[in-house]
Structure formats: structure tokens, C-alpha cells
Amino acid sequence: MTKITLKDGLTINAVLTGITGLGLALFAELAAEYLIPGAPVWLIAALGIALVLFAADVALIARWKAQSKPWVGSVFIADLAWVIGVPAILVGMPSAFTTLGIAASLAVTAVVACFALIEWRGLKTMGAAKAI
């Protein structure tokens, strides 16, 4: 089994998050129609833009601050919030999403959970797990 380093995990996180955000920002109308009917297009586009900005931050952290406990910890907390928040939203508002929207949301959340595990392992290695 190949062990993914914290720096590589953060880099992959940045790339995949950036692609997802760009897709949502550029195709907000389609995403609203096929994933969350009734959601304002501006809200989907704003989520996409926020993800692109987060991806840029994660890329910078991966490049220059991968050994910084506070910076990596902030990415971990954000990813953990996603992993907890998305299922909570799906449970709280299931009728707002199409079946494809639910499947896509859970698939992205599973990937983000993998990133959070890599980050947790990296923080633990740095001795920062107790600080989080």
C-alpha cells in the first residue's frame, strides 16, 4: 500500500477541490437544475467560487506550510466541517436534492473524508493532534 505524504495529500486536495469549485462556478445553472432544483444559481456559483479560493489556500499551504500545525489544522477543521455538514444538510433537507445530487454530495464527502484522514495522520505525526 502506498503511503500518501501530507504534502501530497494537501496538493491532491487542492487540485480536486479546485476542479469541483470551478465546475460549480462555471456550470452553476446546470448544477442547480440537476443536483439541487430550486436552489438559487448565485448560491451554487458562490459555493464554487468559495471552493476555488479554499483550493488556492490549500495549494499554498501544501507548497510552503505543509509542516505548519496551525495551517494544516485549519484545513483539517474545514474538511471535517464538510464531512459533518454535508450529511447533516442531506438529512435535514433531503427533498431539496435530486438522487444525483445526493449521490454526488456523498461521493465528494467520501473523498474529503479521505483528505481529512491524511491531514489527521500528518497532524498526529507533528504532535498536533491534541491541539485540534
Short mmCIF file of N, CA, C and O in Angstrom, two decimals:
data_model
loop_
_atom_site.label_atom_id
_atom_site.label_comp_id
_atom_site.label_asym_id
_atom_site.label_seq_id
_atom_site.Cartn_x
_atom_site.Cartn_y
_atom_site.Cartn_z
N MET A 1 0.84 -1.18 0.00
CA MET A 1 0.00 0.00 0.00
C MET A 1 0.89 1.25 0.00
O MET A 1 1.81 1.36 0.79
N THR A 2 0.58 2.17 -0.87
CA THR A 2 1.36 3.40 -0.97
C THR A 2 0.91 4.38 0.11
O THR A 2 -0.28 4.62 0.27
N LYS A 3 1.87 4.94 0.81
CA LYS A 3 1.56 5.91 1.84
C LYS A 3 1.62 7.31 1.22
O LYS A 3 2.60 7.69 0.61
N ILE A 4 0.54 8.06 1.37
CA ILE A 4 0.48 9.41 0.82
C ILE A 4 1.00 10.37 1.87
O ILE A 4 0.53 10.38 3.01
N THR A 5 1.96 11.19 1.49
CA THR A 5 2.50 12.17 2.42
C THR A 5 1.49 13.29 2.63
O THR A 5 0.58 13.49 1.82
N LEU A 6 1.67 14.03 3.70
CA LEU A 6 0.78 15.15 3.99
C LEU A 6 0.83 16.17 2.86
O LEU A 6 -0.21 16.65 2.39
N LYS A 7 2.02 16.48 2.39
CA LYS A 7 2.16 17.46 1.31
C LYS A 7 1.44 16.99 0.04
O LYS A 7 0.72 17.77 -0.59
N ASP A 8 1.59 15.71 -0.30
CA ASP A 8 0.89 15.17 -1.47
C ASP A 8 -0.62 15.17 -1.27
O ASP A 8 -1.38 15.50 -2.18
N GLY A 9 -1.06 14.80 -0.06
CA GLY A 9 -2.50 14.81 0.23
C GLY A 9 -3.09 16.20 0.12
O GLY A 9 -4.18 16.37 -0.45
N LEU A 10 -2.38 17.18 0.64
CA LEU A 10 -2.85 18.57 0.53
C LEU A 10 -2.88 19.03 -0.92
O LEU A 10 -3.82 19.73 -1.35
N THR A 11 -1.88 18.62 -1.69
CA THR A 11 -1.84 19.00 -3.11
C THR A 11 -3.00 18.39 -3.87
O THR A 11 -3.67 19.07 -4.67
N ILE A 12 -3.26 17.11 -3.63
CA ILE A 12 -4.39 16.45 -4.30
C ILE A 12 -5.70 17.09 -3.86
O ILE A 12 -6.61 17.31 -4.68
N ASN A 13 -5.81 17.41 -2.59
CA ASN A 13 -6.98 18.10 -2.07
C ASN A 13 -7.19 19.41 -2.83
O ASN A 13 -8.30 19.71 -3.30
N ALA A 14 -6.12 20.19 -2.98
CA ALA A 14 -6.22 21.48 -3.68
C ALA A 14 -6.67 21.30 -5.13
O ALA A 14 -7.55 22.02 -5.60
N VAL A 15 -6.10 20.34 -5.82
CA VAL A 15 -6.43 20.12 -7.23
C VAL A 15 -7.90 19.69 -7.38
O VAL A 15 -8.66 20.28 -8.18
N LEU A 16 -8.31 18.68 -6.63
CA LEU A 16 -9.68 18.18 -6.77
C LEU A 16 -10.72 19.19 -6.28
O LEU A 16 -11.78 19.33 -6.90
N THR A 17 -10.40 19.90 -5.22
CA THR A 17 -11.32 20.94 -4.73
C THR A 17 -11.42 22.07 -5.75
O THR A 17 -12.52 22.58 -6.01
N GLY A 18 -10.30 22.44 -6.35
CA GLY A 18 -10.31 23.48 -7.37
C GLY A 18 -11.14 23.09 -8.58
O GLY A 18 -11.92 23.90 -9.10
N ILE A 19 -10.98 21.85 -9.02
CA ILE A 19 -11.76 21.35 -10.17
C ILE A 19 -13.25 21.36 -9.84
O ILE A 19 -14.09 21.80 -10.64
N THR A 20 -13.60 20.89 -8.65
CA THR A 20 -15.01 20.86 -8.23
C THR A 20 -15.57 22.28 -8.16
O THR A 20 -16.66 22.55 -8.67
N GLY A 21 -14.81 23.18 -7.55
CA GLY A 21 -15.27 24.56 -7.43
C GLY A 21 -15.42 25.24 -8.77
O GLY A 21 -16.41 25.94 -9.02
N LEU A 22 -14.45 25.02 -9.64
CA LEU A 22 -14.52 25.61 -10.98
C LEU A 22 -15.74 25.08 -11.74
O LEU A 22 -16.45 25.85 -12.40
N GLY A 23 -15.98 23.79 -11.61
CA GLY A 23 -17.16 23.19 -12.26
C GLY A 23 -18.46 23.80 -11.75
O GLY A 23 -19.35 24.13 -12.54
N LEU A 24 -18.55 23.96 -10.44
CA LEU A 24 -19.77 24.56 -9.88
C LEU A 24 -19.91 26.02 -10.28
O LEU A 24 -21.02 26.48 -10.57
N ALA A 25 -18.81 26.75 -10.29
CA ALA A 25 -18.87 28.17 -10.66
C ALA A 25 -19.25 28.36 -12.12
O ALA A 25 -20.06 29.22 -12.46
N LEU A 26 -18.65 27.56 -12.99
CA LEU A 26 -18.90 27.72 -14.43
C LEU A 26 -20.24 27.13 -14.88
O LEU A 26 -20.82 27.60 -15.85
N PHE A 27 -20.67 26.08 -14.19
CA PHE A 27 -21.89 25.39 -14.60
C PHE A 27 -22.94 25.41 -13.49
O PHE A 27 -23.64 24.44 -13.25
N ALA A 28 -23.05 26.55 -12.84
CA ALA A 28 -23.96 26.69 -11.70
C ALA A 28 -25.41 26.43 -12.09
O ALA A 28 -26.16 25.81 -11.34
N GLU A 29 -25.79 26.88 -13.27
CA GLU A 29 -27.17 26.69 -13.71
C GLU A 29 -27.49 25.21 -13.90
O GLU A 29 -28.54 24.73 -13.46
N LEU A 30 -26.57 24.48 -14.52
CA LEU A 30 -26.77 23.03 -14.69
C LEU A 30 -26.77 22.31 -13.35
O LEU A 30 -27.57 21.40 -13.12
N ALA A 31 -25.84 22.69 -12.47
CA ALA A 31 -25.77 22.07 -11.15
C ALA A 31 -27.07 22.31 -10.38
O ALA A 31 -27.60 21.40 -9.73
N ALA A 32 -27.58 23.53 -10.46
CA ALA A 32 -28.83 23.84 -9.78
C ALA A 32 -29.97 23.00 -10.33
O ALA A 32 -30.81 22.49 -9.59
N GLU A 33 -30.00 22.83 -11.63
CA GLU A 33 -31.08 22.07 -12.27
C GLU A 33 -31.01 20.58 -11.97
O GLU A 33 -32.03 19.96 -11.66
N TYR A 34 -29.81 19.99 -12.05
CA TYR A 34 -29.68 18.54 -11.95
C TYR A 34 -29.33 18.03 -10.55
O TYR A 34 -29.52 16.84 -10.26
N LEU A 35 -28.82 18.89 -9.68
CA LEU A 35 -28.40 18.43 -8.36
C LEU A 35 -29.30 18.97 -7.24
O LEU A 35 -29.68 18.23 -6.34
N ILE A 36 -29.60 20.26 -7.31
CA ILE A 36 -30.40 20.90 -6.26
C ILE A 36 -31.45 21.80 -6.92
O ILE A 36 -31.30 23.03 -6.93
N PRO A 37 -32.51 21.22 -7.47
CA PRO A 37 -33.53 22.05 -8.12
C PRO A 37 -34.13 23.04 -7.13
O PRO A 37 -34.37 22.73 -5.98
N GLY A 38 -34.31 24.25 -7.58
CA GLY A 38 -34.89 25.27 -6.72
C GLY A 38 -33.84 26.10 -5.99
O GLY A 38 -34.18 27.15 -5.44
N ALA A 39 -32.59 25.63 -5.98
CA ALA A 39 -31.53 26.43 -5.34
C ALA A 39 -31.20 27.60 -6.24
O ALA A 39 -31.15 27.45 -7.47
N PRO A 40 -30.97 28.76 -5.66
CA PRO A 40 -30.59 29.91 -6.50
C PRO A 40 -29.26 29.64 -7.19
O PRO A 40 -28.32 29.14 -6.57
N VAL A 41 -29.19 29.98 -8.46
CA VAL A 41 -27.96 29.75 -9.24
C VAL A 41 -26.80 30.51 -8.61
O VAL A 41 -25.68 30.00 -8.55
N TRP A 42 -27.05 31.72 -8.10
CA TRP A 42 -25.98 32.50 -7.50
C TRP A 42 -25.37 31.78 -6.30
O TRP A 42 -24.18 31.91 -6.03
N LEU A 43 -26.20 31.02 -5.56
CA LEU A 43 -25.70 30.30 -4.39
C LEU A 43 -24.75 29.17 -4.81
O LEU A 43 -23.69 28.98 -4.19
N ILE A 44 -25.10 28.47 -5.87
CA ILE A 44 -24.23 27.39 -6.38
C ILE A 44 -22.93 28.00 -6.90
O ILE A 44 -21.84 27.48 -6.65
N ALA A 45 -23.04 29.12 -7.64
CA ALA A 45 -21.84 29.79 -8.16
C ALA A 45 -20.97 30.28 -7.01
O ALA A 45 -19.74 30.15 -7.05
N ALA A 46 -21.58 30.82 -5.97
CA ALA A 46 -20.82 31.31 -4.81
C ALA A 46 -20.10 30.16 -4.11
O ALA A 46 -18.95 30.31 -3.69
N LEU A 47 -20.76 29.02 -3.99
CA LEU A 47 -20.11 27.84 -3.41
C LEU A 47 -18.91 27.44 -4.25
O LEU A 47 -17.84 27.15 -3.72
N GLY A 48 -19.07 27.46 -5.57
CA GLY A 48 -17.96 27.13 -6.46
C GLY A 48 -16.79 28.08 -6.29
O GLY A 48 -15.64 27.65 -6.19
N ILE A 49 -17.07 29.36 -6.22
CA ILE A 49 -16.01 30.36 -6.04
C ILE A 49 -15.32 30.17 -4.69
O ILE A 49 -14.09 30.24 -4.59
N ALA A 50 -16.11 29.91 -3.65
CA ALA A 50 -15.54 29.67 -2.32
C ALA A 50 -14.62 28.44 -2.34
O ALA A 50 -13.54 28.45 -1.73
N LEU A 51 -15.02 27.41 -3.05
CA LEU A 51 -14.18 26.21 -3.15
C LEU A 51 -12.88 26.49 -3.91
O LEU A 51 -11.82 25.98 -3.54
N VAL A 52 -12.96 27.30 -4.95
CA VAL A 52 -11.75 27.66 -5.69
C VAL A 52 -10.80 28.45 -4.79
O VAL A 52 -9.58 28.20 -4.77
N LEU A 53 -11.32 29.38 -4.00
CA LEU A 53 -10.48 30.15 -3.07
C LEU A 53 -9.88 29.23 -2.00
O LEU A 53 -8.70 29.37 -1.65
N PHE A 54 -10.68 28.31 -1.48
CA PHE A 54 -10.17 27.35 -0.50
C PHE A 54 -9.08 26.49 -1.13
O PHE A 54 -8.03 26.25 -0.51
N ALA A 55 -9.29 26.06 -2.36
CA ALA A 55 -8.28 25.24 -3.05
C ALA A 55 -6.97 26.00 -3.21
O ALA A 55 -5.89 25.43 -3.04
N ALA A 56 -7.06 27.28 -3.52
CA ALA A 56 -5.85 28.10 -3.65
C ALA A 56 -5.12 28.18 -2.32
O ALA A 56 -3.88 28.06 -2.27
N ASP A 57 -5.86 28.36 -1.24
CA ASP A 57 -5.24 28.38 0.09
C ASP A 57 -4.56 27.05 0.40
O ASP A 57 -3.44 27.01 0.90
N VAL A 58 -5.26 25.96 0.12
CA VAL A 58 -4.70 24.63 0.40
C VAL A 58 -3.44 24.40 -0.44
O VAL A 58 -2.45 23.84 0.04
N ALA A 59 -3.46 24.86 -1.69
CA ALA A 59 -2.28 24.71 -2.55
C ALA A 59 -1.09 25.48 -1.98
O ALA A 59 0.04 24.97 -1.97
N LEU A 60 -1.33 26.69 -1.50
CA LEU A 60 -0.26 27.47 -0.88
C LEU A 60 0.27 26.79 0.38
O LEU A 60 1.48 26.75 0.61
N ILE A 61 -0.63 26.27 1.18
CA ILE A 61 -0.22 25.56 2.39
C ILE A 61 0.59 24.31 2.02
O ILE A 61 1.62 24.04 2.64
N ALA A 62 0.13 23.58 1.02
CA ALA A 62 0.86 22.38 0.59
C ALA A 62 2.26 22.73 0.11
O ALA A 62 3.22 22.01 0.38
N ARG A 63 2.39 23.84 -0.57
CA ARG A 63 3.67 24.23 -1.15
C ARG A 63 4.65 24.78 -0.12
O ARG A 63 5.82 24.45 -0.14
N TRP A 64 4.15 25.64 0.79
CA TRP A 64 5.06 26.35 1.69
C TRP A 64 4.85 26.11 3.18
O TRP A 64 5.72 26.43 3.97
N LYS A 65 3.70 25.60 3.57
CA LYS A 65 3.41 25.50 5.01
C LYS A 65 2.96 24.10 5.42
O LYS A 65 2.25 23.95 6.42
N ALA A 66 3.36 23.06 4.69
CA ALA A 66 2.88 21.71 4.99
C ALA A 66 3.34 21.21 6.36
O ALA A 66 2.77 20.27 6.88
N GLN A 67 4.33 21.85 6.95
CA GLN A 67 4.78 21.46 8.29
C GLN A 67 4.27 22.41 9.38
O GLN A 67 4.70 22.33 10.52
N SER A 68 3.36 23.29 9.02
CA SER A 68 2.80 24.25 9.97
C SER A 68 1.54 23.66 10.60
O SER A 68 0.53 23.48 9.92
N LYS A 69 1.62 23.38 11.88
CA LYS A 69 0.46 22.80 12.58
C LYS A 69 -0.79 23.67 12.47
O LYS A 69 -1.86 23.15 12.16
N PRO A 70 -0.70 24.97 12.69
CA PRO A 70 -1.92 25.79 12.61
C PRO A 70 -2.53 25.80 11.21
O PRO A 70 -3.75 25.73 11.06
N TRP A 71 -1.71 25.90 10.18
CA TRP A 71 -2.24 25.97 8.81
C TRP A 71 -2.85 24.63 8.39
O TRP A 71 -3.95 24.60 7.84
N VAL A 72 -2.14 23.55 8.63
CA VAL A 72 -2.68 22.23 8.29
C VAL A 72 -3.92 21.95 9.14
O VAL A 72 -4.91 21.40 8.65
N GLY A 73 -3.88 22.37 10.40
CA GLY A 73 -5.03 22.19 11.28
C GLY A 73 -6.26 22.92 10.78
O GLY A 73 -7.38 22.41 10.87
N SER A 74 -6.06 24.09 10.20
CA SER A 74 -7.21 24.84 9.68
C SER A 74 -7.83 24.12 8.47
O SER A 74 -9.05 24.12 8.32
N VAL A 75 -7.00 23.52 7.64
CA VAL A 75 -7.52 22.74 6.50
C VAL A 75 -8.26 21.52 7.03
O VAL A 75 -9.35 21.19 6.54
N PHE A 76 -7.69 20.87 8.03
CA PHE A 76 -8.33 19.69 8.63
C PHE A 76 -9.71 20.06 9.19
O PHE A 76 -10.69 19.36 8.95
N ILE A 77 -9.78 21.17 9.93
CA ILE A 77 -11.06 21.60 10.50
C ILE A 77 -12.08 21.90 9.40
O ILE A 77 -13.25 21.53 9.51
N ALA A 78 -11.65 22.56 8.34
CA ALA A 78 -12.56 22.86 7.23
C ALA A 78 -13.06 21.57 6.57
O ALA A 78 -14.25 21.43 6.28
N ASP A 79 -12.15 20.63 6.35
CA ASP A 79 -12.56 19.36 5.73
C ASP A 79 -13.49 18.58 6.66
O ASP A 79 -14.47 17.98 6.22
N LEU A 80 -13.19 18.59 7.95
CA LEU A 80 -14.04 17.90 8.92
C LEU A 80 -15.43 18.54 8.96
O LEU A 80 -16.44 17.83 9.02
N ALA A 81 -15.48 19.86 8.88
CA ALA A 81 -16.78 20.56 8.85
C ALA A 81 -17.59 20.13 7.62
O ALA A 81 -18.81 19.94 7.70
N TRP A 82 -16.90 19.96 6.49
CA TRP A 82 -17.58 19.49 5.26
C TRP A 82 -18.13 18.08 5.48
O TRP A 82 -19.28 17.80 5.14
N VAL A 83 -17.30 17.21 6.05
CA VAL A 83 -17.68 15.81 6.25
C VAL A 83 -18.87 15.68 7.19
O VAL A 83 -19.71 14.80 7.03
N ILE A 84 -18.96 16.56 8.17
CA ILE A 84 -20.08 16.53 9.10
C ILE A 84 -21.27 17.30 8.53
O ILE A 84 -22.42 16.87 8.65
N GLY A 85 -21.00 18.43 7.91
CA GLY A 85 -22.06 19.32 7.45
C GLY A 85 -22.88 18.81 6.29
O GLY A 85 -24.12 18.94 6.28
N VAL A 86 -22.23 18.22 5.30
CA VAL A 86 -22.97 17.77 4.11
C VAL A 86 -24.00 16.69 4.47
O VAL A 86 -25.18 16.83 4.09
N PRO A 87 -23.62 15.63 5.19
CA PRO A 87 -24.66 14.66 5.55
C PRO A 87 -25.77 15.27 6.42
O PRO A 87 -26.94 14.91 6.27
N ALA A 88 -25.41 16.22 7.28
CA ALA A 88 -26.43 16.88 8.11
C ALA A 88 -27.41 17.64 7.22
O ALA A 88 -28.63 17.60 7.46
N ILE A 89 -26.91 18.32 6.22
CA ILE A 89 -27.79 19.04 5.28
C ILE A 89 -28.65 18.05 4.50
O ILE A 89 -29.85 18.27 4.32
N LEU A 90 -28.05 16.96 4.06
CA LEU A 90 -28.82 15.95 3.31
C LEU A 90 -29.93 15.34 4.17
O LEU A 90 -31.02 15.07 3.67
N VAL A 91 -29.65 15.11 5.43
CA VAL A 91 -30.67 14.55 6.33
C VAL A 91 -31.74 15.60 6.63
O VAL A 91 -32.93 15.29 6.66
N GLY A 92 -31.30 16.84 6.82
CA GLY A 92 -32.24 17.90 7.16
C GLY A 92 -33.11 18.37 6.01
O GLY A 92 -34.23 18.84 6.23
N MET A 93 -32.59 18.27 4.78
CA MET A 93 -33.31 18.76 3.61
C MET A 93 -33.24 17.77 2.46
O MET A 93 -32.83 18.13 1.35
N PRO A 94 -33.65 16.53 2.66
CA PRO A 94 -33.48 15.53 1.60
C PRO A 94 -34.27 15.84 0.33
O PRO A 94 -33.81 15.52 -0.77
N SER A 95 -35.40 16.48 0.46
CA SER A 95 -36.21 16.75 -0.73
C SER A 95 -35.64 17.87 -1.58
O SER A 95 -36.07 18.06 -2.72
N ALA A 96 -34.66 18.60 -1.07
CA ALA A 96 -34.05 19.69 -1.85
C ALA A 96 -33.11 19.15 -2.92
O ALA A 96 -32.80 19.85 -3.88
N PHE A 97 -32.66 17.90 -2.77
CA PHE A 97 -31.67 17.31 -3.66
C PHE A 97 -32.30 16.24 -4.55
O PHE A 97 -33.18 15.51 -4.12
N THR A 98 -31.78 16.14 -5.76
CA THR A 98 -32.16 15.02 -6.62
C THR A 98 -31.36 13.79 -6.17
O THR A 98 -30.42 13.91 -5.37
N THR A 99 -31.70 12.63 -6.70
CA THR A 99 -30.93 11.43 -6.39
C THR A 99 -29.49 11.62 -6.83
O THR A 99 -28.55 11.25 -6.11
N LEU A 100 -29.29 12.22 -7.99
CA LEU A 100 -27.94 12.50 -8.48
C LEU A 100 -27.23 13.49 -7.54
O LEU A 100 -26.04 13.34 -7.26
N GLY A 101 -27.95 14.47 -7.05
CA GLY A 101 -27.38 15.45 -6.13
C GLY A 101 -26.94 14.80 -4.82
O GLY A 101 -25.86 15.12 -4.29
N ILE A 102 -27.74 13.89 -4.31
CA ILE A 102 -27.37 13.17 -3.09
C ILE A 102 -26.14 12.31 -3.33
O ILE A 102 -25.19 12.33 -2.54
N ALA A 103 -26.15 11.57 -4.44
CA ALA A 103 -25.01 10.70 -4.76
C ALA A 103 -23.73 11.51 -4.95
O ALA A 103 -22.66 11.14 -4.43
N ALA A 104 -23.82 12.61 -5.67
CA ALA A 104 -22.64 13.45 -5.91
C ALA A 104 -22.13 14.05 -4.60
O ALA A 104 -20.92 14.07 -4.34
N SER A 105 -23.04 14.52 -3.77
CA SER A 105 -22.66 15.11 -2.49
C SER A 105 -21.96 14.09 -1.60
O SER A 105 -20.95 14.39 -0.95
N LEU A 106 -22.50 12.87 -1.55
CA LEU A 106 -21.88 11.83 -0.72
C LEU A 106 -20.54 11.37 -1.28
O LEU A 106 -19.61 11.08 -0.52
N ALA A 107 -20.43 11.32 -2.60
CA ALA A 107 -19.15 10.93 -3.21
C ALA A 107 -18.07 11.96 -2.90
O ALA A 107 -16.95 11.61 -2.51
N VAL A 108 -18.40 13.23 -3.05
CA VAL A 108 -17.43 14.29 -2.73
C VAL A 108 -17.08 14.24 -1.24
O VAL A 108 -15.91 14.36 -0.87
N THR A 109 -18.07 14.01 -0.41
CA THR A 109 -17.83 13.94 1.03
C THR A 109 -16.91 12.77 1.39
O THR A 109 -16.06 12.90 2.27
N ALA A 110 -17.06 11.64 0.71
CA ALA A 110 -16.18 10.50 0.96
C ALA A 110 -14.73 10.84 0.61
O ALA A 110 -13.80 10.49 1.34
N VAL A 111 -14.54 11.56 -0.48
CA VAL A 111 -13.19 11.98 -0.87
C VAL A 111 -12.62 12.97 0.14
O VAL A 111 -11.47 12.86 0.56
N VAL A 112 -13.44 13.91 0.57
CA VAL A 112 -13.00 14.89 1.56
C VAL A 112 -12.65 14.19 2.88
O VAL A 112 -11.70 14.58 3.56
N ALA A 113 -13.39 13.15 3.23
CA ALA A 113 -13.08 12.39 4.44
C ALA A 113 -11.70 11.75 4.33
O ALA A 113 -10.95 11.70 5.32
N CYS A 114 -11.36 11.28 3.15
CA CYS A 114 -10.01 10.72 2.93
C CYS A 114 -8.94 11.80 3.13
O CYS A 114 -7.90 11.55 3.75
N PHE A 115 -9.20 12.99 2.61
CA PHE A 115 -8.26 14.10 2.82
C PHE A 115 -8.11 14.39 4.32
O PHE A 115 -7.01 14.60 4.81
N ALA A 116 -9.25 14.42 5.03
CA ALA A 116 -9.21 14.70 6.47
C ALA A 116 -8.39 13.65 7.21
O ALA A 116 -7.63 13.97 8.13
N LEU A 117 -8.49 12.39 6.80
CA LEU A 117 -7.70 11.33 7.44
C LEU A 117 -6.21 11.52 7.18
O LEU A 117 -5.39 11.35 8.10
N ILE A 118 -5.86 11.90 5.98
CA ILE A 118 -4.45 12.17 5.65
C ILE A 118 -3.94 13.35 6.49
O ILE A 118 -2.85 13.31 7.05
N GLU A 119 -4.76 14.38 6.60
CA GLU A 119 -4.38 15.55 7.39
C GLU A 119 -4.26 15.20 8.87
O GLU A 119 -3.32 15.64 9.55
N TRP A 120 -5.20 14.42 9.36
CA TRP A 120 -5.15 13.99 10.76
C TRP A 120 -3.87 13.21 11.04
O TRP A 120 -3.19 13.45 12.04
N ARG A 121 -3.57 12.28 10.13
CA ARG A 121 -2.34 11.49 10.29
C ARG A 121 -1.11 12.41 10.29
O ARG A 121 -0.20 12.23 11.09
N GLY A 122 -1.10 13.40 9.40
CA GLY A 122 0.01 14.34 9.34
C GLY A 122 0.12 15.17 10.61
O GLY A 122 1.22 15.38 11.13
N LEU A 123 -1.02 15.62 11.12
CA LEU A 123 -1.01 16.40 12.36
C LEU A 123 -0.55 15.54 13.54
O LEU A 123 0.19 16.01 14.39
N LYS A 124 -1.00 14.31 13.54
CA LYS A 124 -0.60 13.39 14.61
C LYS A 124 0.92 13.16 14.58
O LYS A 124 1.56 13.16 15.62
N THR A 125 1.44 13.03 13.39
CA THR A 125 2.89 12.86 13.23
C THR A 125 3.63 14.10 13.74
O THR A 125 4.70 13.98 14.33
N MET A 126 3.05 15.27 13.53
CA MET A 126 3.65 16.51 14.00
C MET A 126 3.43 16.71 15.49
O MET A 126 3.91 17.68 16.07
N GLY A 127 2.61 15.86 16.10
CA GLY A 127 2.32 16.01 17.51
C GLY A 127 1.25 17.04 17.80
O GLY A 127 1.14 17.53 18.92
N ALA A 128 0.45 17.37 16.79
CA ALA A 128 -0.54 18.42 16.95
C ALA A 128 -1.95 17.89 17.16
O ALA A 128 -2.87 18.66 17.33
N ALA A 129 -2.14 16.59 17.15
CA ALA A 129 -3.50 16.04 17.24
C ALA A 129 -4.22 16.48 18.50
O ALA A 129 -5.41 16.72 18.49
N LYS A 130 -3.50 16.65 19.59
CA LYS A 130 -4.15 17.06 20.85
C LYS A 130 -4.57 18.52 20.82
O LYS A 130 -5.47 18.92 21.53
N ALA A 131 -3.92 19.32 19.96
CA ALA A 131 -4.24 20.74 19.90
C ALA A 131 -5.52 21.01 19.11
O ALA A 131 -6.10 22.07 19.22
N ILE A 132 -5.95 20.06 18.32
CA ILE A 132 -7.13 20.28 17.47
C ILE A 132 -8.40 20.02 18.22
O ILE A 132 -8.76 19.51 19.04
#
